[in-house]
Amino acid sequence: MIAKSELKEKKESPSKKVEKKETECLNSTPPKCNPIGPLTPFQRRDEAYEIRENAAQYQRDLPLPNHPCNGDENLYSNKIGNFTKTLPHNELGEVDINAYNVYINALTTGNPDIFETIPLGGSRKLANPQASYAYDLMGPDSHHLTMMIPPTFNSAWRVGEMAEDYWSALTRDIAFTNYDTSCLTIQAAADLSKFSDFRGPKENGVVTTQTLFRGDTPGDLVGPYVSQLFYKDVTFGNKTLLQQYNSPVVGDDFMTSYDEWLSIQNGDEPSSSISFLSTPRYIRNGRDLGQWVHVDFTYQGMLTACLILLGFGPLALDQQNPYLNSRTQGGFVTFGAAFILDFVAKAARVALEAAWYQKFLVQRVLRPEAFGGCVQNNMTGATNYPINQELFDSSVLPKIFSKYGTYLLPMAYPEGSPTHPAYPAGHACVAGACATMLKAFFNEDFVIPDPVVASPDGLSLLPYSGQDLTIGGELNKMASNIAIGRDLAGVHWRSDSSEGLTLGETVAIQILQDYKDTYNEDFNGFTLTKFDGTTIVVG
């Protein structure tokens, strides 16, 4: 017999067993796996490098653009034509020149330490000016894109846009469906028609209640003011979202007293807040739309639009999609839902980089609220700024004064505009880029089923009957809604919005250009209609 002590010696301890298994694993040879595919690993590595190099070389070889500005910064020593919010100001709302010079020095040098020395007039901070120097690894470099010259401070073009902002403040609570019958919107259209350089859409040379506060892209003037992509239910995973949103109470306007206005220009926090109705509404008027673009995240609208369009099925996809007629395959990572959603998000930040470069390093255009302070001081005789006479001949200023007791621009947000310059509008750039992406991936001629329009109270959706509403037209309209919604709130000019859409469109097209050679599928390129109505193929 074997003694118990001998059995104990022969028995391996648990730790010995673990050590033995680890040794076996280290000494074993893993099964060899040979990846399959048309290229060897070395060939794949070199081709990936070549694709990246070609994309970079394409961007590098594009002609270097000029970067024109309107010249106001050099023309006015008190900087009345430029963005100065958050810096200290005197009682007229004119910026402290020493503070402005530090701000310009920081922007000129790009030195992070100098940015930390910019004098502020209150607690609010400048919104990320150093983003204007950022590089990206796809699409165009932000410094390689240009824009047209914005309106000058003293131009007829500028005061036409200011009158539009005044009228949009007076009409914020009028339902879009009532524009044809409201005395205020009828007066607004007639008054804007008198400005010699108003550049909003017109019918037979005049602004009408059908064109009032609308964009001027294909589809903008067709059907209801608000895009169907703001009304349709959104399939968000396993939840359906109704597009009803918090709606501010009627007449909830801000910054109409001079002391409040000056405090906000200096960067103080607002002393009041927005009040809301108890029941959410569908977007039915300018106040609702202005509040939607007050709190949305960067590409929220175009994300929900993408989800809605995907829900329309294969017929809504672009007809060049290589999987539409495949017998054995469907798209997903490429040319499917994951692919499209990713490109919408990709475009948003690159578009913002392009906007921030123009805002801080090229244009530095003042916000409408600041111009309103200039109008107020001229009307009281405190100043004699060179504001074009057409604004003082307009019927809008007496109406503003009659309702609010000042000539300041009534704002929909208690804090007024964001703390970055006006031109171009960031919302517009993002909307333009993302809408362009979606037009590249979906069938622009697809007719949206069961169109609707919000009831005047915003509590329900009513059937719409009229001219067909297409994906292309409603994407354009949604982009304009997002852009002009900021104008309706008082924080932007029309030119910020229209030119922002175009800048975003350029960003998206160049991102598509960078990616055109990265696919294995038989693919003839991305076809889309630009905001100016021309059709292009990227491929």
mmCIF file of C-alpha atoms in Angstrom, residues 157-536:
data_model
loop_
_atom_site.group_PDB
_atom_site.id
_atom_site.type_symbol
_atom_site.label_atom_id
_atom_site.label_comp_id
_atom_site.label_asym_id
_atom_site.label_seq_id
_atom_site.Cartn_x
_atom_site.Cartn_y
_atom_site.Cartn_z
ATOM 1 C CA TRP A 157 -27.749 95.716 -47.524
ATOM 2 C CA ARG A 158 -27.012 95.776 -43.773
ATOM 3 C CA VAL A 159 -30.059 97.817 -42.804
ATOM 4 C CA GLY A 160 -32.310 95.652 -44.950
ATOM 5 C CA GLU A 161 -31.164 92.692 -42.887
ATOM 6 C CA MET A 162 -31.621 94.668 -39.658
ATOM 7 C CA ALA A 163 -35.158 95.601 -40.621
ATOM 8 C CA GLU A 164 -35.849 91.923 -41.255
ATOM 9 C CA ASP A 165 -34.608 91.078 -37.753
ATOM 10 C CA TYR A 166 -36.795 93.801 -36.238
ATOM 11 C CA TRP A 167 -39.845 92.525 -38.109
ATOM 12 C CA SER A 168 -39.108 88.923 -37.145
ATOM 13 C CA ALA A 169 -39.057 90.021 -33.489
ATOM 14 C CA LEU A 170 -42.442 91.722 -33.864
ATOM 15 C CA THR A 171 -43.974 88.653 -35.559
ATOM 16 C CA ARG A 172 -42.431 85.806 -33.484
ATOM 17 C CA ASP A 173 -45.794 84.727 -32.089
ATOM 18 C CA ILE A 174 -47.689 84.657 -35.397
ATOM 19 C CA ALA A 175 -48.250 81.137 -36.696
ATOM 20 C CA PHE A 176 -46.587 80.490 -40.024
ATOM 21 C CA THR A 177 -49.955 79.328 -41.377
ATOM 22 C CA ASN A 178 -51.409 82.771 -40.557
ATOM 23 C CA TYR A 179 -48.799 84.839 -42.385
ATOM 24 C CA ASP A 180 -51.164 85.466 -45.290
ATOM 25 C CA THR A 181 -53.815 87.054 -43.043
ATOM 26 C CA SER A 182 -51.865 88.771 -40.257
ATOM 27 C CA CYS A 183 -51.626 92.552 -40.547
ATOM 28 C CA LEU A 184 -48.106 92.505 -39.092
ATOM 29 C CA THR A 185 -46.656 90.011 -41.556
ATOM 30 C CA ILE A 186 -48.376 91.780 -44.467
ATOM 31 C CA GLN A 187 -46.800 95.064 -43.301
ATOM 32 C CA ALA A 188 -43.433 93.354 -42.836
ATOM 33 C CA ALA A 189 -43.441 92.050 -46.406
ATOM 34 C CA ALA A 190 -44.442 95.447 -47.794
ATOM 35 C CA ASP A 191 -41.797 97.290 -45.772
ATOM 36 C CA LEU A 192 -38.937 94.924 -46.660
ATOM 37 C CA SER A 193 -39.875 95.293 -50.327
ATOM 38 C CA LYS A 194 -38.949 98.993 -50.097
ATOM 39 C CA PHE A 195 -35.320 98.394 -49.131
ATOM 40 C CA SER A 196 -33.048 98.884 -52.114
ATOM 41 C CA ASP A 197 -30.722 95.968 -51.312
ATOM 42 C CA PHE A 198 -32.806 93.438 -49.400
ATOM 43 C CA ARG A 199 -31.678 89.999 -50.578
ATOM 44 C CA GLY A 200 -34.343 87.672 -49.256
ATOM 45 C CA PRO A 201 -36.520 85.711 -51.712
ATOM 46 C CA LYS A 202 -39.155 87.635 -53.650
ATOM 47 C CA GLU A 203 -42.055 87.025 -56.024
ATOM 48 C CA ASN A 204 -42.157 89.324 -59.052
ATOM 49 C CA GLY A 205 -39.603 91.577 -57.418
ATOM 50 C CA VAL A 206 -41.342 92.032 -54.049
ATOM 51 C CA VAL A 207 -41.335 90.292 -50.702
ATOM 52 C CA THR A 208 -44.628 88.519 -50.029
ATOM 53 C CA THR A 209 -46.055 86.680 -47.056
ATOM 54 C CA GLN A 210 -45.164 83.466 -48.915
ATOM 55 C CA THR A 211 -41.478 84.446 -49.117
ATOM 56 C CA LEU A 212 -41.223 86.253 -45.760
ATOM 57 C CA PHE A 213 -38.355 84.985 -43.549
ATOM 58 C CA ARG A 214 -37.744 82.039 -45.888
ATOM 59 C CA GLY A 215 -34.613 80.725 -47.519
ATOM 60 C CA ASP A 216 -33.920 80.876 -51.230
ATOM 61 C CA THR A 217 -32.781 77.327 -52.059
ATOM 62 C CA PRO A 218 -34.675 74.843 -54.281
ATOM 63 C CA GLY A 219 -37.739 73.713 -52.314
ATOM 64 C CA ASP A 220 -37.679 76.522 -49.741
ATOM 65 C CA LEU A 221 -40.792 78.212 -51.118
ATOM 66 C CA VAL A 222 -42.756 75.016 -51.749
ATOM 67 C CA GLY A 223 -45.366 74.004 -49.204
ATOM 68 C CA PRO A 224 -45.394 74.793 -45.468
ATOM 69 C CA TYR A 225 -42.771 77.061 -43.930
ATOM 70 C CA VAL A 226 -41.413 74.281 -41.700
ATOM 71 C CA SER A 227 -39.775 71.212 -43.250
ATOM 72 C CA GLN A 228 -41.513 67.849 -43.013
ATOM 73 C CA LEU A 229 -38.330 66.599 -41.349
ATOM 74 C CA PHE A 230 -39.274 68.704 -38.315
ATOM 75 C CA TYR A 231 -42.718 67.089 -38.135
ATOM 76 C CA LYS A 232 -42.366 63.393 -38.928
ATOM 77 C CA ASP A 233 -42.019 60.901 -36.053
ATOM 78 C CA VAL A 234 -38.448 59.747 -35.445
ATOM 79 C CA THR A 235 -37.628 56.067 -34.933
ATOM 80 C CA PHE A 236 -34.889 56.333 -32.319
ATOM 81 C CA GLY A 237 -33.840 52.753 -31.652
ATOM 82 C CA ASN A 238 -36.733 51.031 -29.916
ATOM 83 C CA LYS A 239 -38.449 54.323 -29.120
ATOM 84 C CA THR A 240 -40.524 56.604 -31.327
ATOM 85 C CA LEU A 241 -39.990 60.316 -30.775
ATOM 86 C CA LEU A 242 -42.789 62.775 -31.450
ATOM 87 C CA GLN A 243 -41.367 66.096 -32.583
ATOM 88 C CA GLN A 244 -43.138 68.198 -29.982
ATOM 89 C CA TYR A 245 -40.915 70.639 -28.155
ATOM 90 C CA ASN A 246 -40.977 73.082 -25.263
ATOM 91 C CA SER A 247 -42.604 76.296 -26.435
ATOM 92 C CA PRO A 248 -41.894 79.722 -24.832
ATOM 93 C CA VAL A 249 -44.833 81.815 -23.713
ATOM 94 C CA VAL A 250 -46.140 84.578 -25.973
ATOM 95 C CA GLY A 251 -44.207 87.843 -25.822
ATOM 96 C CA ASP A 252 -41.225 86.439 -23.923
ATOM 97 C CA ASP A 253 -38.624 88.915 -25.266
ATOM 98 C CA PHE A 254 -35.383 90.128 -23.701
ATOM 99 C CA MET A 255 -32.736 92.880 -23.799
ATOM 100 C CA THR A 256 -35.208 95.670 -24.545
ATOM 101 C CA SER A 257 -33.949 97.967 -21.761
ATOM 102 C CA TYR A 258 -30.676 99.818 -22.298
ATOM 103 C CA ASP A 259 -29.121 98.816 -18.974
ATOM 104 C CA GLU A 260 -29.887 95.162 -19.650
ATOM 105 C CA TRP A 261 -28.495 95.455 -23.173
ATOM 106 C CA LEU A 262 -25.244 97.074 -22.029
ATOM 107 C CA SER A 263 -24.783 94.534 -19.256
ATOM 108 C CA ILE A 264 -25.086 91.683 -21.744
ATOM 109 C CA GLN A 265 -22.599 93.324 -24.127
ATOM 110 C CA ASN A 266 -20.083 93.477 -21.291
ATOM 111 C CA GLY A 267 -20.505 89.745 -20.720
ATOM 112 C CA ASP A 268 -22.682 89.710 -17.624
ATOM 113 C CA GLU A 269 -25.033 86.809 -17.049
ATOM 114 C CA PRO A 270 -28.698 87.526 -17.806
ATOM 115 C CA SER A 271 -30.987 88.347 -14.904
ATOM 116 C CA SER A 272 -34.048 86.582 -16.348
ATOM 117 C CA SER A 273 -34.956 83.294 -18.034
ATOM 118 C CA ILE A 274 -37.407 81.923 -20.589
ATOM 119 C CA SER A 275 -40.868 80.851 -19.427
ATOM 120 C CA PHE A 276 -42.521 77.898 -21.153
ATOM 121 C CA LEU A 277 -46.039 76.758 -21.884
ATOM 122 C CA SER A 278 -47.124 73.667 -19.956
ATOM 123 C CA THR A 279 -47.739 71.581 -23.088
ATOM 124 C CA PRO A 280 -45.078 70.839 -25.745
ATOM 125 C CA ARG A 281 -45.908 71.948 -29.287
ATOM 126 C CA TYR A 282 -45.018 71.184 -32.855
ATOM 127 C CA ILE A 283 -43.001 74.049 -34.335
ATOM 128 C CA ARG A 284 -45.635 76.537 -35.507
ATOM 129 C CA ASN A 285 -44.106 80.038 -35.302
ATOM 130 C CA GLY A 286 -40.845 81.946 -35.175
ATOM 131 C CA ARG A 287 -40.598 81.767 -31.405
ATOM 132 C CA ASP A 288 -40.881 77.964 -31.440
ATOM 133 C CA LEU A 289 -38.289 77.646 -34.189
ATOM 134 C CA GLY A 290 -35.984 80.112 -32.466
ATOM 135 C CA GLN A 291 -36.146 78.097 -29.245
ATOM 136 C CA TRP A 292 -35.463 74.831 -31.100
ATOM 137 C CA VAL A 293 -32.186 76.224 -32.438
ATOM 138 C CA HIS A 294 -31.424 77.691 -29.015
ATOM 139 C CA VAL A 295 -30.816 74.367 -27.283
ATOM 140 C CA ASP A 296 -30.178 71.812 -30.065
ATOM 141 C CA PHE A 297 -26.857 70.006 -30.234
ATOM 142 C CA THR A 298 -24.657 70.503 -33.295
ATOM 143 C CA TYR A 299 -26.206 68.093 -35.806
ATOM 144 C CA GLN A 300 -29.406 67.158 -33.978
ATOM 145 C CA GLY A 301 -31.778 68.212 -36.725
ATOM 146 C CA MET A 302 -29.906 66.425 -39.476
ATOM 147 C CA LEU A 303 -29.467 63.324 -37.308
ATOM 148 C CA THR A 304 -33.224 63.027 -36.834
ATOM 149 C CA ALA A 305 -33.716 63.831 -40.525
ATOM 150 C CA CYS A 306 -31.393 60.951 -41.419
ATOM 151 C CA LEU A 307 -33.332 58.552 -39.194
ATOM 152 C CA ILE A 308 -36.612 59.652 -40.783
ATOM 153 C CA LEU A 309 -35.255 59.205 -44.307
ATOM 154 C CA LEU A 310 -33.842 55.762 -43.498
ATOM 155 C CA GLY A 311 -37.330 54.799 -42.364
ATOM 156 C CA PHE A 312 -38.696 55.475 -45.856
ATOM 157 C CA GLY A 313 -36.924 52.332 -47.133
ATOM 158 C CA PRO A 314 -34.720 51.508 -50.143
ATOM 159 C CA LEU A 315 -36.627 53.672 -52.629
ATOM 160 C CA ALA A 316 -35.558 56.738 -50.667
ATOM 161 C CA LEU A 317 -31.867 55.903 -51.101
ATOM 162 C CA ASP A 318 -29.766 57.460 -53.832
ATOM 163 C CA GLN A 319 -30.177 55.441 -57.001
ATOM 164 C CA GLN A 320 -26.381 55.139 -57.361
ATOM 165 C CA ASN A 321 -26.182 53.146 -54.124
ATOM 166 C CA PRO A 322 -24.325 49.959 -55.204
ATOM 167 C CA TYR A 323 -26.474 47.696 -53.023
ATOM 168 C CA LEU A 324 -29.881 48.700 -54.336
ATOM 169 C CA ASN A 325 -29.757 45.998 -57.016
ATOM 170 C CA SER A 326 -27.495 43.459 -55.347
ATOM 171 C CA ARG A 327 -28.910 39.917 -55.239
ATOM 172 C CA THR A 328 -26.772 38.772 -52.313
ATOM 173 C CA GLN A 329 -25.699 41.796 -50.243
ATOM 174 C CA GLY A 330 -26.954 44.789 -48.335
ATOM 175 C CA GLY A 331 -25.095 47.893 -47.261
ATOM 176 C CA PHE A 332 -24.243 48.685 -43.661
ATOM 177 C CA VAL A 333 -20.665 49.694 -42.841
ATOM 178 C CA THR A 334 -20.477 51.059 -46.372
ATOM 179 C CA PHE A 335 -23.514 52.525 -48.175
ATOM 180 C CA GLY A 336 -25.884 51.601 -45.355
ATOM 181 C CA ALA A 337 -27.312 53.197 -42.216
ATOM 182 C CA ALA A 338 -24.063 53.151 -40.222
ATOM 183 C CA PHE A 339 -22.236 54.706 -43.171
ATOM 184 C CA ILE A 340 -24.715 57.550 -43.691
ATOM 185 C CA LEU A 341 -25.099 58.388 -40.010
ATOM 186 C CA ASP A 342 -21.340 58.578 -39.629
ATOM 187 C CA PHE A 343 -20.929 60.983 -42.541
ATOM 188 C CA VAL A 344 -23.578 63.314 -41.129
ATOM 189 C CA ALA A 345 -21.614 63.507 -37.884
ATOM 190 C CA LYS A 346 -18.273 63.790 -39.700
ATOM 191 C CA ALA A 347 -19.396 66.864 -41.582
ATOM 192 C CA ALA A 348 -20.596 68.805 -38.564
ATOM 193 C CA ARG A 349 -17.315 69.478 -36.790
ATOM 194 C CA VAL A 350 -15.304 70.188 -39.951
ATOM 195 C CA ALA A 351 -17.985 72.720 -40.902
ATOM 196 C CA LEU A 352 -17.649 74.399 -37.525
ATOM 197 C CA GLU A 353 -13.879 74.637 -37.971
ATOM 198 C CA ALA A 354 -14.457 76.444 -41.274
ATOM 199 C CA ALA A 355 -16.950 78.772 -39.602
ATOM 200 C CA TRP A 356 -14.657 79.572 -36.662
ATOM 201 C CA TYR A 357 -11.756 80.481 -38.937
ATOM 202 C CA GLN A 358 -13.924 83.007 -40.769
ATOM 203 C CA LYS A 359 -15.543 84.298 -37.575
ATOM 204 C CA PHE A 360 -12.411 85.055 -35.594
ATOM 205 C CA LEU A 361 -9.477 85.338 -38.005
ATOM 206 C CA VAL A 362 -11.100 86.983 -41.039
ATOM 207 C CA GLN A 363 -14.462 88.689 -40.498
ATOM 208 C CA ARG A 364 -15.222 89.539 -36.801
ATOM 209 C CA VAL A 365 -18.654 90.912 -37.795
ATOM 210 C CA LEU A 366 -20.875 92.433 -35.099
ATOM 211 C CA ARG A 367 -24.115 90.804 -34.026
ATOM 212 C CA PRO A 368 -27.554 92.329 -34.741
ATOM 213 C CA GLU A 369 -28.063 93.069 -31.015
ATOM 214 C CA ALA A 370 -24.978 95.313 -31.085
ATOM 215 C CA PHE A 371 -26.268 97.106 -34.179
ATOM 216 C CA GLY A 372 -29.535 97.627 -32.320
ATOM 217 C CA GLY A 373 -27.605 99.487 -29.623
ATOM 218 C CA CYS A 374 -26.141 101.731 -32.315
ATOM 219 C CA VAL A 375 -29.639 102.440 -33.647
ATOM 220 C CA GLN A 376 -30.850 103.245 -30.112
ATOM 221 C CA ASN A 377 -28.015 105.688 -29.476
ATOM 222 C CA ASN A 378 -28.524 107.399 -32.840
ATOM 223 C CA MET A 379 -32.244 107.757 -32.222
ATOM 224 C CA THR A 380 -31.655 109.360 -28.804
ATOM 225 C CA GLY A 381 -28.989 111.696 -30.193
ATOM 226 C CA ALA A 382 -26.170 110.196 -28.167
ATOM 227 C CA THR A 383 -24.287 109.220 -31.329
ATOM 228 C CA ASN A 384 -24.226 109.884 -35.032
ATOM 229 C CA TYR A 385 -23.099 106.565 -36.424
ATOM 230 C CA PRO A 386 -23.188 106.182 -40.247
ATOM 231 C CA ILE A 387 -26.269 103.947 -40.377
ATOM 232 C CA ASN A 388 -27.967 103.924 -43.768
ATOM 233 C CA GLN A 389 -30.992 106.228 -43.862
ATOM 234 C CA GLU A 390 -33.262 103.527 -45.293
ATOM 235 C CA LEU A 391 -33.642 102.019 -41.834
ATOM 236 C CA PHE A 392 -34.863 105.313 -40.346
ATOM 237 C CA ASP A 393 -37.369 105.660 -43.201
ATOM 238 C CA SER A 394 -38.779 102.219 -42.419
ATOM 239 C CA SER A 395 -42.069 101.723 -40.622
ATOM 240 C CA VAL A 396 -40.517 99.101 -38.358
ATOM 241 C CA LEU A 397 -38.689 101.410 -35.922
ATOM 242 C CA PRO A 398 -41.827 103.256 -34.727
ATOM 243 C CA LYS A 399 -43.491 99.892 -34.136
ATOM 244 C CA ILE A 400 -40.512 98.624 -32.142
ATOM 245 C CA PHE A 401 -40.473 101.765 -29.990
ATOM 246 C CA SER A 402 -44.234 101.714 -29.489
ATOM 247 C CA LYS A 403 -44.116 98.143 -28.152
ATOM 248 C CA TYR A 404 -40.858 98.138 -26.183
ATOM 249 C CA GLY A 405 -39.994 101.777 -25.392
ATOM 250 C CA THR A 406 -36.548 101.544 -27.010
ATOM 251 C CA TYR A 407 -35.106 100.905 -30.468
ATOM 252 C CA LEU A 408 -33.062 97.934 -29.285
ATOM 253 C CA LEU A 409 -33.567 94.617 -31.055
ATOM 254 C CA PRO A 410 -35.852 92.423 -28.894
ATOM 255 C CA MET A 411 -34.106 89.103 -28.362
ATOM 256 C CA ALA A 412 -35.656 85.663 -27.940
ATOM 257 C CA TYR A 413 -32.834 84.579 -25.603
ATOM 258 C CA PRO A 414 -32.086 86.267 -22.266
ATOM 259 C CA GLU A 415 -28.328 86.034 -22.905
ATOM 260 C CA GLY A 416 -28.663 87.359 -26.450
ATOM 261 C CA SER A 417 -26.195 86.028 -28.990
ATOM 262 C CA PRO A 418 -23.400 83.528 -28.349
ATOM 263 C CA THR A 419 -19.988 84.947 -27.535
ATOM 264 C CA HIS A 420 -18.447 84.557 -30.978
ATOM 265 C CA PRO A 421 -18.726 86.778 -34.087
ATOM 266 C CA ALA A 422 -21.707 86.702 -36.410
ATOM 267 C CA TYR A 423 -20.398 85.818 -39.878
ATOM 268 C CA PRO A 424 -20.959 83.033 -40.845
ATOM 269 C CA ALA A 425 -23.589 81.350 -38.675
ATOM 270 C CA GLY A 426 -22.310 78.128 -37.113
ATOM 271 C CA HIS A 427 -25.789 76.584 -37.233
ATOM 272 C CA ALA A 428 -25.976 77.373 -40.938
ATOM 273 C CA CYS A 429 -22.561 75.874 -41.677
ATOM 274 C CA VAL A 430 -23.440 72.633 -39.893
ATOM 275 C CA ALA A 431 -26.893 72.470 -41.497
ATOM 276 C CA GLY A 432 -25.413 73.129 -44.940
ATOM 277 C CA ALA A 433 -22.759 70.440 -44.549
ATOM 278 C CA CYS A 434 -25.070 67.786 -43.127
ATOM 279 C CA ALA A 435 -27.885 68.460 -45.598
ATOM 280 C CA THR A 436 -25.383 68.128 -48.440
ATOM 281 C CA MET A 437 -24.262 64.754 -47.071
ATOM 282 C CA LEU A 438 -27.843 63.539 -46.917
ATOM 283 C CA LYS A 439 -28.568 64.722 -50.458
ATOM 284 C CA ALA A 440 -25.575 62.664 -51.599
ATOM 285 C CA PHE A 441 -26.923 59.480 -49.974
ATOM 286 C CA PHE A 442 -30.671 59.782 -50.579
ATOM 287 C CA ASN A 443 -32.928 60.103 -53.618
ATOM 288 C CA GLU A 444 -33.655 63.819 -53.801
ATOM 289 C CA ASP A 445 -36.691 63.234 -56.053
ATOM 290 C CA PHE A 446 -38.386 60.847 -53.625
ATOM 291 C CA VAL A 447 -41.777 62.282 -52.630
ATOM 292 C CA ILE A 448 -42.312 62.422 -48.881
ATOM 293 C CA PRO A 449 -45.489 60.522 -47.996
ATOM 294 C CA ASP A 450 -48.387 61.918 -45.969
ATOM 295 C CA PRO A 451 -47.161 65.511 -45.599
ATOM 296 C CA VAL A 452 -48.464 67.569 -42.699
ATOM 297 C CA VAL A 453 -48.431 71.078 -41.262
ATOM 298 C CA ALA A 454 -48.682 72.203 -37.642
ATOM 299 C CA SER A 455 -51.971 73.659 -36.452
ATOM 300 C CA PRO A 456 -51.791 77.358 -35.461
ATOM 301 C CA ASP A 457 -51.636 76.394 -31.770
ATOM 302 C CA GLY A 458 -48.993 73.733 -32.418
ATOM 303 C CA LEU A 459 -50.906 71.038 -30.582
ATOM 304 C CA SER A 460 -51.596 68.853 -33.606
ATOM 305 C CA LEU A 461 -50.518 68.088 -37.158
ATOM 306 C CA LEU A 462 -52.932 68.637 -40.019
ATOM 307 C CA PRO A 463 -52.805 67.051 -43.489
ATOM 308 C CA TYR A 464 -51.095 69.161 -46.153
ATOM 309 C CA SER A 465 -52.305 69.051 -49.733
ATOM 310 C CA GLY A 466 -50.437 70.860 -52.436
ATOM 311 C CA GLN A 467 -47.342 70.554 -54.535
ATOM 312 C CA ASP A 468 -45.283 67.408 -53.887
ATOM 313 C CA LEU A 469 -42.615 67.745 -51.201
ATOM 314 C CA THR A 470 -39.409 65.910 -52.065
ATOM 315 C CA ILE A 471 -36.451 64.780 -49.990
ATOM 316 C CA GLY A 472 -34.157 67.261 -51.739
ATOM 317 C CA GLY A 473 -36.493 70.191 -51.259
ATOM 318 C CA GLU A 474 -37.282 69.383 -47.642
ATOM 319 C CA LEU A 475 -33.596 68.906 -46.771
ATOM 320 C CA ASN A 476 -32.922 72.345 -48.242
ATOM 321 C CA LYS A 477 -35.858 73.743 -46.329
ATOM 322 C CA MET A 478 -34.732 72.151 -43.070
ATOM 323 C CA ALA A 479 -31.269 73.618 -43.530
ATOM 324 C CA SER A 480 -32.836 77.039 -44.083
ATOM 325 C CA ASN A 481 -35.176 76.580 -41.107
ATOM 326 C CA ILE A 482 -32.195 75.842 -38.869
ATOM 327 C CA ALA A 483 -30.194 78.765 -40.234
ATOM 328 C CA ILE A 484 -32.986 81.352 -40.334
ATOM 329 C CA GLY A 485 -34.372 80.159 -37.003
ATOM 330 C CA ARG A 486 -31.359 81.898 -35.472
ATOM 331 C CA ASP A 487 -32.242 85.073 -37.393
ATOM 332 C CA LEU A 488 -35.798 84.907 -36.040
ATOM 333 C CA ALA A 489 -34.350 84.782 -32.534
ATOM 334 C CA GLY A 490 -32.332 87.943 -33.263
ATOM 335 C CA VAL A 491 -28.827 86.504 -32.996
ATOM 336 C CA HIS A 492 -27.894 86.441 -36.707
ATOM 337 C CA TRP A 493 -28.176 88.289 -40.002
ATOM 338 C CA ARG A 494 -29.630 86.767 -43.170
ATOM 339 C CA SER A 495 -26.197 86.850 -44.839
ATOM 340 C CA ASP A 496 -24.752 84.850 -41.911
ATOM 341 C CA SER A 497 -27.273 82.156 -42.694
ATOM 342 C CA SER A 498 -27.276 82.056 -46.500
ATOM 343 C CA GLU A 499 -23.501 82.188 -46.809
ATOM 344 C CA GLY A 500 -23.051 79.771 -43.910
ATOM 345 C CA LEU A 501 -25.102 77.169 -45.774
ATOM 346 C CA THR A 502 -22.842 77.559 -48.800
ATOM 347 C CA LEU A 503 -19.658 77.247 -46.738
ATOM 348 C CA GLY A 504 -20.971 74.079 -45.089
ATOM 349 C CA GLU A 505 -21.897 72.666 -48.481
ATOM 350 C CA THR A 506 -18.326 73.167 -49.693
ATOM 351 C CA VAL A 507 -16.975 71.363 -46.634
ATOM 352 C CA ALA A 508 -19.223 68.343 -47.244
ATOM 353 C CA ILE A 509 -18.370 68.102 -50.938
ATOM 354 C CA GLN A 510 -14.652 68.087 -50.182
ATOM 355 C CA ILE A 511 -15.058 65.414 -47.503
ATOM 356 C CA LEU A 512 -16.866 63.257 -50.061
ATOM 357 C CA GLN A 513 -14.021 63.973 -52.475
ATOM 358 C CA ASP A 514 -11.494 62.655 -49.949
ATOM 359 C CA TYR A 515 -13.452 59.441 -49.479
ATOM 360 C CA LYS A 516 -14.377 58.686 -53.079
ATOM 361 C CA ASP A 517 -11.508 56.201 -53.596
ATOM 362 C CA THR A 518 -11.915 54.276 -50.348
ATOM 363 C CA TYR A 519 -14.628 51.814 -51.453
ATOM 364 C CA ASN A 520 -14.392 48.353 -52.978
ATOM 365 C CA GLU A 521 -17.900 48.400 -54.450
ATOM 366 C CA ASP A 522 -18.627 49.350 -58.060
ATOM 367 C CA PHE A 523 -19.613 52.953 -57.454
ATOM 368 C CA ASN A 524 -19.977 55.837 -59.890
ATOM 369 C CA GLY A 525 -19.735 58.665 -57.384
ATOM 370 C CA PHE A 526 -21.983 60.842 -55.257
ATOM 371 C CA THR A 527 -24.605 62.859 -57.129
ATOM 372 C CA LEU A 528 -26.280 65.815 -55.433
ATOM 373 C CA THR A 529 -27.979 69.130 -56.101
ATOM 374 C CA LYS A 530 -26.270 72.147 -54.624
ATOM 375 C CA PHE A 531 -28.084 74.998 -52.905
ATOM 376 C CA ASP A 532 -27.760 77.075 -56.093
ATOM 377 C CA GLY A 533 -29.700 74.419 -58.035
ATOM 378 C CA THR A 534 -26.786 72.943 -59.990
ATOM 379 C CA THR A 535 -26.221 69.179 -59.992
ATOM 380 C CA ILE A 536 -22.734 67.775 -59.459
#
